[in-house]
Structures are given as C-alpha cells and as structure tokens.
CSV table of C-alpha atoms and ligand atoms in Angstrom, one decimal:
chain,number,residue,atom,x,y,z
E,1,MET,CA,32.0,0.2,28.3
E,2,ASN,CA,30.6,-0.5,31.7
E,3,ARG,CA,27.3,-1.0,32.7
E,4,GLY,CA,26.8,2.6,33.7
E,5,ASP,CA,27.8,4.0,30.6
E,6,MET,CA,25.7,1.7,28.5
E,7,ILE,CA,22.8,2.5,30.3
E,8,ALA,CA,23.2,6.1,30.0
E,9,ARG,CA,24.0,6.0,26.2
E,10,ALA,CA,20.9,3.8,25.8
E,11,LYS,CA,18.8,6.2,27.9
E,12,GLU,CA,20.2,9.0,25.8
E,13,HIS,CA,19.2,7.6,22.6
E,14,PHE,CA,15.7,6.2,23.9
E,15,GLY,CA,15.0,10.0,25.1
E,16,LYS,CA,15.7,11.1,21.3
E,17,LEU,CA,13.1,8.6,19.8
E,18,ILE,CA,10.5,9.7,22.5
E,19,GLU,CA,11.2,13.3,21.2
E,20,GLU,CA,10.9,12.5,17.4
E,21,GLN,CA,7.7,10.8,18.3
E,22,LEU,CA,6.0,13.9,20.4
E,23,ASP,CA,6.9,15.8,17.4
E,24,ARG,CA,5.1,13.6,15.1
E,25,ILE,CA,2.1,13.6,17.1
E,26,GLU,CA,2.2,17.1,16.8
E,27,MET,CA,2.1,17.0,13.2
E,28,MET,CA,-0.2,14.6,13.0
E,29,LYS,CA,-2.8,16.7,15.1
E,30,SER,CA,-2.2,19.6,13.1
E,31,GLN,CA,-3.1,17.8,9.9
E,32,THR,CA,-6.9,17.5,10.2
E,33,GLN,CA,-8.3,17.9,6.6
E,34,PHE,CA,-7.9,15.7,3.7
E,35,ILE,CA,-7.0,17.4,0.2
E,36,ASP,CA,-9.9,18.0,-1.8
E,37,TYR,CA,-8.6,17.0,-5.5
E,38,SER,CA,-11.8,18.3,-7.0
E,39,LYS,CA,-10.5,21.9,-5.8
E,40,LEU,CA,-7.1,21.6,-7.4
E,41,ASP,CA,-6.0,23.8,-10.7
E,42,THR,CA,-3.6,21.1,-11.5
E,43,LEU,CA,-3.4,17.4,-10.3
E,44,VAL,CA,0.0,16.3,-10.6
E,45,ILE,CA,0.7,12.6,-10.8
E,46,GLY,CA,4.3,11.4,-10.2
E,47,ILE,CA,5.5,8.3,-12.0
E,48,VAL,CA,8.5,7.0,-10.0
E,49,GLY,CA,10.1,4.1,-12.1
E,50,GLY,CA,12.1,2.6,-9.0
E,51,ASP,CA,14.6,-0.3,-9.4
E,52,GLY,CA,15.0,-3.2,-12.1
E,53,ILE,CA,11.8,-3.5,-14.0
E,54,GLY,CA,10.2,-0.8,-12.3
E,55,PRO,CA,11.0,1.8,-14.9
E,56,TYR,CA,9.5,-0.3,-17.9
E,57,ILE,CA,6.0,-1.4,-15.9
E,58,THR,CA,5.5,1.9,-14.8
E,59,ALA,CA,5.7,3.6,-18.1
E,60,GLN,CA,3.2,0.9,-19.5
E,61,ALA,CA,0.8,1.8,-16.6
E,62,GLN,CA,1.2,5.8,-17.4
E,63,ARG,CA,0.4,4.9,-21.1
E,64,VAL,CA,-2.8,3.1,-19.7
E,65,LEU,CA,-3.8,6.1,-17.4
E,66,GLU,CA,-3.0,8.4,-19.8
E,67,PHE,CA,-5.6,6.6,-22.4
E,68,LEU,CA,-8.2,6.5,-19.9
E,69,LEU,CA,-8.0,10.0,-18.6
E,70,GLN,CA,-7.9,11.6,-22.2
E,71,ASP,CA,-11.5,13.0,-21.5
E,72,LYS,CA,-11.0,14.4,-18.3
E,73,MET,CA,-7.8,16.0,-19.4
E,74,LYS,CA,-10.0,18.1,-21.7
E,75,GLN,CA,-11.5,19.5,-18.8
E,76,ILE,CA,-8.9,19.7,-16.0
E,77,ASN,CA,-5.1,19.9,-16.1
E,78,ILE,CA,-3.4,16.5,-15.0
E,79,GLU,CA,0.4,16.9,-15.4
E,80,PHE,CA,2.4,13.5,-15.2
E,81,LYS,CA,5.8,13.8,-13.9
E,82,VAL,CA,8.3,11.2,-14.3
E,83,ILE,CA,10.7,11.2,-11.2
E,84,ASP,CA,13.9,9.3,-11.6
E,85,GLY,CA,16.6,8.7,-9.1
E,86,LEU,CA,14.7,6.6,-6.7
E,87,THR,CA,17.0,3.5,-7.6
E,88,ILE,CA,19.2,1.8,-5.0
E,89,GLU,CA,22.3,3.4,-6.9
E,90,ASN,CA,21.4,6.6,-6.5
E,91,ARG,CA,20.1,6.0,-2.7
E,92,VAL,CA,23.4,4.5,-1.9
E,93,LYS,CA,25.4,7.4,-3.6
E,94,HIS,CA,23.6,9.7,-1.2
E,95,ASN,CA,23.6,7.2,1.6
E,96,LYS,CA,19.7,8.1,2.0
E,97,ALA,CA,16.5,6.0,1.9
E,98,ILE,CA,15.2,8.7,-0.5
E,99,PRO,CA,17.6,11.5,-1.8
E,100,ASP,CA,16.8,15.0,-0.8
E,101,ASP,CA,16.0,16.1,-4.4
E,102,VAL,CA,13.9,13.0,-5.1
E,103,LEU,CA,11.8,13.7,-1.8
E,104,GLU,CA,11.5,17.5,-3.0
E,105,GLN,CA,10.1,16.4,-6.5
E,106,LEU,CA,7.7,13.6,-4.8
E,107,LYS,CA,6.4,16.5,-2.5
E,108,GLN,CA,5.0,18.5,-6.0
E,109,CYS,CA,2.8,15.7,-6.6
E,110,HIS,CA,-0.5,14.9,-5.5
E,111,LEU,CA,-0.4,11.3,-6.6
E,112,ILE,CA,2.5,9.1,-7.2
E,113,LEU,CA,2.5,5.7,-9.0
E,114,LYS,CA,5.4,3.9,-7.8
E,115,GLY,CA,7.4,1.1,-9.3
E,116,PRO,CA,9.5,-1.6,-6.9
E,117,THR,CA,12.4,-0.4,-5.0
E,118,THR,CA,14.9,-2.7,-3.6
E,119,THR,CA,15.2,-2.7,0.0
E,120,PRO,CA,19.0,-3.5,1.4
E,121,ARG,CA,19.1,-6.6,3.6
E,122,ALA,CA,21.8,-7.3,5.9
E,123,GLY,CA,24.6,-9.3,4.1
E,124,ASP,CA,23.8,-7.3,0.6
E,125,PRO,CA,26.1,-5.6,-1.3
E,126,TRP,CA,24.7,-2.3,-0.2
E,127,PRO,CA,24.6,-0.3,2.8
E,128,ASN,CA,21.7,-1.3,5.2
E,129,ILE,CA,19.8,1.8,4.1
E,130,GLU,CA,16.1,2.1,5.2
E,131,SER,CA,13.5,1.0,2.6
E,132,ALA,CA,12.4,3.6,0.2
E,133,ASN,CA,8.8,2.4,0.7
E,134,VAL,CA,8.9,2.8,4.6
E,135,ALA,CA,10.7,6.2,4.1
E,136,MET,CA,8.2,7.4,1.8
E,137,ARG,CA,5.3,6.3,4.0
E,138,LYS,CA,6.6,8.1,6.7
E,139,GLU,CA,7.8,11.3,4.8
E,140,LEU,CA,4.7,12.0,3.3
E,141,ASP,CA,2.7,10.6,6.1
E,142,LEU,CA,0.7,7.7,4.1
E,143,PHE,CA,-0.9,6.2,7.3
E,144,ALA,CA,-3.3,4.0,5.6
E,145,ASN,CA,-2.2,1.0,3.8
E,146,VAL,CA,-5.2,-0.2,1.9
E,147,ARG,CA,-4.7,-3.6,0.1
E,148,PRO,CA,-8.2,-5.4,-1.6
E,149,VAL,CA,-8.1,-9.0,-1.9
E,150,ARG,CA,-11.2,-10.6,-4.0
E,151,ILE,CA,-11.8,-14.4,-4.4
E,152,PRO,CA,-15.0,-14.2,-6.3
E,153,GLN,CA,-15.6,-18.0,-6.5
E,154,GLU,CA,-15.6,-17.9,-2.6
E,155,LYS,CA,-17.4,-14.7,-2.6
E,156,ILE,CA,-14.6,-13.5,-0.5
E,157,ASN,CA,-14.1,-9.5,-0.9
E,158,TRP,CA,-11.7,-8.2,1.8
E,159,THR,CA,-10.1,-4.8,2.4
E,160,PHE,CA,-7.2,-4.7,4.5
E,161,PHE,CA,-6.4,-1.2,6.3
E,162,ARG,CA,-2.9,-1.9,7.4
E,163,GLU,CA,-1.6,0.8,9.8
E,164,ASN,CA,1.5,2.1,7.8
E,165,THR,CA,3.9,4.5,10.0
E,166,GLU,CA,4.0,3.2,13.3
E,167,GLY,CA,4.2,0.0,15.0
E,168,ALA,CA,7.6,-2.0,14.4
E,169,TYR,CA,8.2,0.1,11.6
E,170,ALA,CA,8.3,3.5,13.2
E,171,VAL,CA,11.6,3.5,14.5
E,172,GLY,CA,12.5,0.1,13.1
E,173,SER,CA,16.0,1.1,12.0
E,174,LYS,CA,16.6,3.1,15.3
E,175,GLY,CA,17.0,0.1,17.8
E,176,ILE,CA,19.4,0.2,20.7
E,177,ARG,CA,22.4,-2.6,20.1
E,178,VAL,CA,23.4,-2.0,23.8
E,179,ASN,CA,26.3,-4.4,23.9
E,180,GLU,CA,27.2,-7.5,22.1
E,181,ASP,CA,24.8,-9.6,24.0
E,182,LEU,CA,21.4,-7.5,23.9
E,183,ALA,CA,19.7,-5.7,21.0
E,184,ILE,CA,16.3,-3.8,21.7
E,185,ASP,CA,14.0,-2.7,19.1
E,186,PHE,CA,10.7,-0.8,19.9
E,187,THR,CA,7.3,-0.6,18.7
E,188,VAL,CA,5.3,2.7,18.8
E,189,THR,CA,1.7,3.2,19.1
E,190,THR,CA,0.0,6.4,19.3
E,191,TYR,CA,-3.6,7.8,19.9
E,192,GLU,CA,-3.8,9.8,17.0
E,193,GLY,CA,-2.4,7.2,14.7
E,194,SER,CA,-4.7,4.6,16.0
E,195,TYR,CA,-7.6,7.0,15.7
E,196,ARG,CA,-6.8,8.0,12.0
E,197,ILE,CA,-6.5,4.6,10.5
E,198,ILE,CA,-9.1,2.7,12.6
E,199,LYS,CA,-11.7,5.6,11.5
E,200,ALA,CA,-10.5,5.1,8.0
E,201,ALA,CA,-11.6,1.3,8.2
E,202,PHE,CA,-14.9,2.2,9.8
E,203,ASP,CA,-15.9,5.1,7.4
E,204,TYR,CA,-14.9,2.7,4.4
E,205,ALA,CA,-16.9,-0.2,6.1
E,206,ARG,CA,-20.1,2.5,6.2
E,207,LYS,CA,-19.4,4.1,2.8
E,208,THR,CA,-19.5,0.5,1.1
E,209,GLY,CA,-22.2,-1.1,2.8
E,210,ALA,CA,-19.7,-4.2,4.3
E,211,ASN,CA,-20.9,-2.9,7.6
E,212,LYS,CA,-18.2,-5.1,9.4
E,213,VAL,CA,-14.8,-4.5,10.6
E,214,THR,CA,-12.3,-6.9,12.1
E,215,VAL,CA,-9.6,-5.4,14.5
E,216,VAL,CA,-6.6,-7.7,14.9
E,217,THR,CA,-4.1,-7.2,17.4
E,218,LYS,CA,-2.0,-9.2,20.0
E,219,ALA,CA,-3.2,-7.3,22.9
E,220,ASN,CA,-3.3,-10.2,25.2
E,221,VAL,CA,0.9,-10.2,25.0
E,222,VAL,CA,1.4,-6.9,23.5
E,223,LYS,CA,-0.5,-5.2,26.2
E,224,THR,CA,0.5,-1.5,26.1
E,225,THR,CA,0.8,-0.7,22.4
E,226,ASP,CA,-1.7,-3.3,20.9
E,227,GLY,CA,-3.8,-2.4,23.8
E,228,MET,CA,-4.1,1.0,23.2
E,229,PHE,CA,-4.8,0.2,19.6
E,230,LEU,CA,-8.0,-2.1,20.8
E,231,ASP,CA,-9.0,0.5,23.2
E,232,VAL,CA,-9.6,3.1,20.4
E,233,ALA,CA,-11.2,0.6,18.1
E,234,ARG,CA,-13.8,0.1,21.1
E,235,GLU,CA,-14.2,3.8,21.2
E,236,ILE,CA,-14.6,4.4,17.5
E,237,ALA,CA,-17.0,1.3,17.1
E,238,SER,CA,-19.3,2.9,19.3
E,239,GLU,CA,-19.7,5.8,17.0
E,240,TYR,CA,-20.6,3.4,14.4
E,241,PRO,CA,-23.4,1.6,15.7
E,242,GLU,CA,-24.5,0.2,12.5
E,243,VAL,CA,-21.1,-1.4,11.8
E,244,GLU,CA,-20.9,-4.7,13.3
E,245,TRP,CA,-17.3,-5.3,14.8
E,246,ASP,CA,-15.2,-8.0,16.2
E,247,ASP,CA,-11.5,-8.5,17.5
E,248,TRP,CA,-9.1,-11.4,16.5
E,249,TYR,CA,-5.7,-11.9,17.7
E,250,ILE,CA,-3.2,-12.2,14.8
E,251,ASP,CA,-2.3,-16.0,15.4
E,252,ILE,CA,-5.8,-17.1,15.0
E,253,MET,CA,-6.6,-14.8,12.2
E,254,THR,CA,-3.9,-15.9,10.4
E,255,ALA,CA,-5.3,-19.5,10.5
E,256,LYS,CA,-8.8,-18.4,10.1
E,257,LEU,CA,-7.9,-17.0,6.6
E,258,LEU,CA,-7.2,-20.5,5.8
E,259,ASP,CA,-10.6,-21.8,7.1
E,260,PRO,CA,-13.0,-21.8,4.0
E,261,LYS,CA,-16.2,-21.9,6.1
E,262,ARG,CA,-15.0,-18.6,7.8
E,263,ARG,CA,-13.2,-17.0,5.8
E,264,ASN,CA,-15.8,-15.1,3.5
E,265,GLN,CA,-17.2,-13.6,6.8
E,266,PHE,CA,-14.4,-11.3,7.0
E,267,LYS,CA,-14.9,-7.7,5.1
E,268,VAL,CA,-12.6,-4.8,6.1
E,269,VAL,CA,-9.8,-5.7,8.7
E,270,VAL,CA,-7.8,-3.2,10.2
E,271,LEU,CA,-4.5,-3.8,12.0
E,272,PRO,CA,-0.9,-2.5,13.2
E,273,ASN,CA,1.7,-2.4,10.8
E,274,LEU,CA,3.8,-5.5,11.0
E,275,TYR,CA,0.6,-7.8,11.3
E,276,GLY,CA,-0.8,-6.2,8.6
E,277,ASP,CA,2.4,-6.8,6.5
E,278,ILE,CA,2.1,-10.3,7.1
E,279,LEU,CA,-1.3,-10.8,6.9
E,280,THR,CA,-1.7,-9.0,3.6
E,281,ASP,CA,0.8,-11.5,1.8
E,282,GLU,CA,-0.9,-14.4,3.5
E,283,ALA,CA,-4.2,-12.9,1.8
E,284,ALA,CA,-2.7,-12.1,-1.5
E,285,GLU,CA,-1.0,-15.1,-2.1
E,286,LEU,CA,-4.9,-16.7,-1.6
E,287,GLN,CA,-5.8,-14.3,-4.5
E,288,GLY,CA,-3.1,-15.8,-6.6
E,289,GLY,CA,0.0,-14.6,-5.5
E,290,VAL,CA,1.5,-11.5,-3.9
E,291,GLY,CA,2.3,-10.2,-7.4
E,292,THR,CA,-1.5,-9.8,-8.0
E,293,ALA,CA,-2.1,-7.6,-5.5
E,294,GLY,CA,-2.1,-3.7,-5.5
E,295,SER,CA,-1.4,-1.3,-2.7
E,296,ALA,CA,-2.5,2.3,-2.1
E,297,ASN,CA,-0.7,4.4,0.8
E,298,ILE,CA,-3.1,7.0,1.5
E,299,GLY,CA,-2.2,10.4,3.7
E,300,LYS,CA,-4.3,13.4,4.2
E,301,ARG,CA,-2.2,15.2,1.8
E,302,TYR,CA,-0.3,12.6,-0.3
E,303,ALA,CA,-1.3,9.3,-1.6
E,304,MET,CA,1.0,6.5,-3.3
E,305,PHE,CA,-0.1,3.7,-5.4
E,306,GLU,CA,2.1,0.7,-5.9
E,307,ALA,CA,2.8,-2.7,-7.1
E,308,ILE,CA,3.8,-5.1,-4.2
E,309,HIS,CA,6.3,-7.4,-6.1
E,310,GLY,CA,9.9,-7.1,-6.1
E,311,SER,CA,12.2,-5.3,-9.0
E,312,ALA,CA,13.3,-8.7,-10.5
E,313,PRO,CA,16.9,-7.5,-11.0
E,314,ARG,CA,17.7,-10.4,-13.1
E,315,MET,CA,15.2,-10.0,-15.5
E,316,VAL,CA,17.1,-6.6,-16.4
E,317,GLU,CA,20.6,-8.3,-16.1
E,318,GLU,CA,19.2,-11.1,-18.5
E,319,GLY,CA,17.9,-8.6,-21.0
E,320,ARG,CA,14.1,-9.6,-20.4
E,321,ALA,CA,12.8,-6.3,-18.8
E,322,GLN,CA,10.5,-5.5,-21.3
E,323,TYR,CA,8.8,-8.8,-20.9
E,324,ALA,CA,7.8,-7.8,-17.4
E,325,ASP,CA,4.2,-8.4,-16.3
E,326,PRO,CA,2.8,-4.7,-15.8
E,327,SER,CA,-0.6,-6.0,-14.3
E,328,SER,CA,-0.1,-5.4,-10.8
E,329,ILE,CA,1.2,-1.8,-11.3
E,330,ILE,CA,-1.8,-1.0,-13.5
E,331,ARG,CA,-3.9,-2.3,-10.8
E,332,ALA,CA,-2.3,0.1,-8.7
E,333,ALA,CA,-3.2,2.8,-11.1
E,334,GLY,CA,-6.8,1.5,-11.0
E,335,MET,CA,-6.6,2.5,-7.1
E,336,LEU,CA,-5.1,5.5,-7.9
E,337,LEU,CA,-8.4,6.3,-10.1
E,338,GLU,CA,-10.7,5.2,-7.5
E,339,HIS,CA,-9.2,7.2,-4.8
E,340,ILE,CA,-9.4,10.7,-6.6
E,341,GLY,CA,-13.2,9.7,-7.3
E,342,TYR,CA,-13.0,8.6,-10.9
E,343,THR,CA,-14.8,5.4,-10.0
E,344,ASP,CA,-16.0,4.7,-13.8
E,345,GLU,CA,-12.7,4.7,-15.3
E,346,ALA,CA,-11.6,2.5,-12.2
E,347,ARG,CA,-14.0,-0.1,-12.5
E,348,LYS,CA,-13.7,-0.2,-16.1
E,349,LEU,CA,-9.8,-0.9,-15.6
E,350,ASP,CA,-10.7,-3.5,-13.5
E,351,MET,CA,-13.0,-5.4,-16.1
E,352,ALA,CA,-10.1,-5.0,-18.6
E,353,LEU,CA,-7.5,-6.4,-16.2
E,354,ASP,CA,-9.7,-9.2,-15.2
E,355,ILE,CA,-10.5,-10.1,-18.8
E,356,CYS,CA,-7.0,-9.7,-20.3
E,357,GLY,CA,-5.1,-11.3,-17.3
E,358,THR,CA,-7.5,-14.0,-16.0
E,359,PHE,CA,-10.2,-14.6,-18.3
E,360,GLU,CA,-9.7,-14.2,-22.0
E,361,ARG,CA,-5.9,-14.3,-21.9
E,362,LYS,CA,-5.4,-13.6,-25.6
E,363,LEU,CA,-2.2,-12.4,-25.0
E,364,VAL,CA,0.1,-13.8,-21.9
E,365,VAL,CA,3.2,-12.5,-20.4
E,366,THR,CA,5.4,-15.0,-19.3
E,367,GLY,CA,8.4,-12.7,-18.3
E,368,ARG,CA,10.3,-14.1,-21.4
E,369,SER,CA,10.4,-13.8,-25.1
E,370,THR,CA,8.0,-16.7,-25.2
E,371,GLY,CA,5.3,-14.4,-24.2
E,372,ALA,CA,3.9,-10.9,-24.7
E,373,THR,CA,5.9,-7.6,-23.8
E,374,GLY,CA,4.5,-5.2,-21.1
E,375,ALA,CA,3.9,-2.8,-24.0
E,376,GLN,CA,1.8,-5.4,-26.2
E,377,PHE,CA,-0.2,-6.1,-22.9
E,378,ALA,CA,-0.8,-2.5,-22.4
E,379,ASP,CA,-2.1,-2.4,-25.8
E,380,TYR,CA,-4.4,-5.1,-25.1
E,381,ILE,CA,-6.0,-3.6,-22.1
E,382,MET,CA,-6.4,-0.2,-23.8
E,383,GLU,CA,-8.2,-2.1,-27.2
E,384,THR,CA,-10.1,-4.0,-24.1
E,385,LEU,CA,-11.1,-0.7,-22.8
E,386,SER,CA,-12.4,0.9,-25.9
E,387,ASP,CA,-15.1,-2.0,-26.4
E,388,ASN,CA,-18.3,-0.6,-25.7
E,389,ASN,CA,-19.4,-4.1,-24.9
E,390,LEU,CA,-16.5,-4.5,-22.1
E,391,GLU,CA,-19.3,-4.7,-19.4
E,392,GLU,CA,-21.1,-7.6,-21.1
E,393,ARG,CA,-17.9,-9.3,-21.7
E,394,TRP,CA,-16.7,-9.3,-18.2
E,395,ARG,CA,-20.1,-10.2,-16.9
E,396,GLU,CA,-20.0,-13.4,-19.3
E,397,PHE,CA,-17.0,-14.6,-17.8
E,398,THR,CA,-18.1,-14.0,-14.4
E,399,ASN,CA,-21.5,-14.9,-14.6
E,400,ASN,CA,-23.1,-12.2,-12.6
H,1,IPM,C1,5.2,-4.2,1.9
H,1,IPM,C2,6.8,-4.7,1.9
H,1,IPM,C3,7.5,-3.9,2.7
H,1,IPM,C4,7.0,-4.0,4.1
H,1,IPM,C5,9.1,-3.8,2.6
H,1,IPM,C6,9.6,-3.9,1.1
H,1,IPM,C7,9.6,-3.0,3.6
H,1,IPM,O1,6.8,-6.0,2.4
H,1,IPM,O2,4.9,-3.3,1.1
H,1,IPM,O3,4.4,-5.0,2.1
H,1,IPM,O4,7.7,-4.5,5.0
H,1,IPM,O5,5.9,-2.8,4.3
H,2,MG,MG1,5.0,-7.0,3.1
C-alpha cells in the first residue's frame, strides 16, 4: 500500500473512533441519576461464575450472601440469578468478549457478583478477544472502579477511585497498525467521564469524613488528556472547600506508596484507568497480595463486584477447584452489601473475614487437600457471623 492509501485508511479508522466516542458522550450526558435500590420491587443479583475456579468460589459467596440476607428477604424480594456462559470457551465460540445472550441476562440484573474470567493474551491458544472484564465495564457503563486497601498496623486506609471506561482502555483493542513499522493506540479522556469519577471521589471523601483527595496523572507529559483530567479535578475541588486535595504524578506516586513516612497520609485517590490498574495492584500487594483485594465497578444503573485474582485453570485441571479460596469474592460480596446501603451486614462480613482469614484461622484454605475446602471456609464464616459476640471477638484481635 502506498503512503497516501495508508494515511487515508488510518484517517477513516480514526474518524470512526471519534464518532463512537461522541456517541458515548451523548449517552453519558443522558444518564444523570443513580438508581435508587430502595424503590425497586425486586432486587436482582446476578451470580456470574466465569472461568476456572470462578463457579466454585462464587457459589460459596452466594451461600454467604443468602445467609446474611435471610431477614431482609422476608421484607423485600431479592432474586439470585445464576448466569452461566461467561466462559472462555463460550466467548470464543461466539467470538465475542461477552456473548449477546449473556449480556442480555446481565442487563436484567441490578447487581452482579462476578468470578474471574480469562483474558486472552497474544500467544494464547484463544483468539485475542477483548477481556470480559473490560467489555462488561464498558457495556454496563461501570465507570467507577473502587478498590479499598487497608493496612491497620500502619493506619493505612486507602480508597482508590480508578476511572474504568476511558483512558488507554476506551479503544484499547482498536488501535491502528498502520504498516509493519508503525502501530498507534489511543487514549481517550472526556469531560463527562472525568467529571463523574472525580466527583464520586470527592463525594466519598466528604461522606466518609476522610476529607482528603489525591489526584494522580502524568499531566506534565500526557498534556491533552491527563491535562483535562487535572483541570476537571481543579474545578470540582473548588466545590468542596472542606476537602483538602493535592495532585501527584503517577511515577512519584508509585514510589511514595512505598514510603512508610508518607503513605498513610493518602486517603482517597482518583486516577485515570491505566494508572489506576497499576497503582491498585501495588497497593493490594502491600496489603497482603493482589488476591486479598476486592473491586467494585459502579455505574449509575448497574454495579458489578469481583474478585481480582485469576481463574487458576490449573487447579481445575488437577481436580483441586473445591479447595480454591473464596475470600476475595466474599469480600466483593461485602462491597455489594455496602453499596446498596446494607452497611451493618457489610461490616459484620468484613469482621468475620478478618477473624477467619487473618486472626483466628481455625480453618485454613491452602488450595490443596491439605487445607479446608471453600465450602468449609464459607461454613466457618457463617458460624462466625452467627456469633453474638462477633464484634467483641474482632476487637480483641485488633485491639481497638
Ligand atoms: C483489573 C485487571 C483487568 C484490567 C484485566 C484482567 C483486563 O487487571 O481488573 O485490574 O486491566 O483492568
Ligand atoms: Mg489490574
């Protein structure tokens, strides 16, 4: 192909991307209100197993949720909807990140609890389809990825608000391979998209009394998109005089999370998608490993809660899936409860998880037959939840 044709083809592709993004902005502008769960006749919770150990651990999380919600379920209709089909095999069969019928079922839910899904990489036996995670975040417009990280002994209490639909991910699978020598990807920032995530972070800082927001970009180099993100932050900050805020560049922020003198000063952190992806893995590792963190993906109409570890296909191949640790997905279930305002249940579940997984450890999940099964661990959690002295027991361990 000659140079003129190459450029024409790239321009056409680029034009389509801009059109898609302008449509997306219209869609965002039309969605002003958050759903009000208290006004629903029936609350539908989708249970999506995903791949590998996913169906095993989500089933345990569902048991714990049903247990915790048994009283509530006498007052309001809560329907659990198990959704199969978000497996790599089925996605490959339809050559889609989320097959149409699965997407339709997801859209019938209000809340989704999701196990891990395999993300094909270049070189895998699967076609290189888009990650189911990324697709779900986009399809259901789950713009806020909220990831809490706690390190009690250092008084660290971080809540990351990672933008979840834009940045390097918006058209991450739609870059242009111009010719053999030239590949171009795009990063997308919109006013609307920045506004809603930064506002969510400031609202959270105000609501929780943390009153401190750190905005992270690389606006000194990525001037147009990150520059806009930072401008929007400045604008929003002026509407929250009681909330202190500062801005950091991602490189030095990554370093400062390792600085014991500095790091417990961070409280609420808001940042574009890719920086958030990286920084939250670092933060989770400091808490005890990426598998220990939960992740909430929140939009105005839908919300999805997930474990952030992988699908461990080897455990299934070796017949050990029933020994997989359900802690992370059960934490995610706790975030689901918190999100719909069931704060009491959420707090209890957090305490039970701390007691069973960190402090008391009467049963330990090792991933093998040397340890407890996921079902036994879930039983242990439910027993602990039934203890009237749960709170005292938890305080004894934490000394506060
Ligand atoms: C995460 C994961 C995903 C992401 C992957 C699986 C596509 O790393 O949830 O942080 O990059 O967002
Ligand atoms: Mg990640």
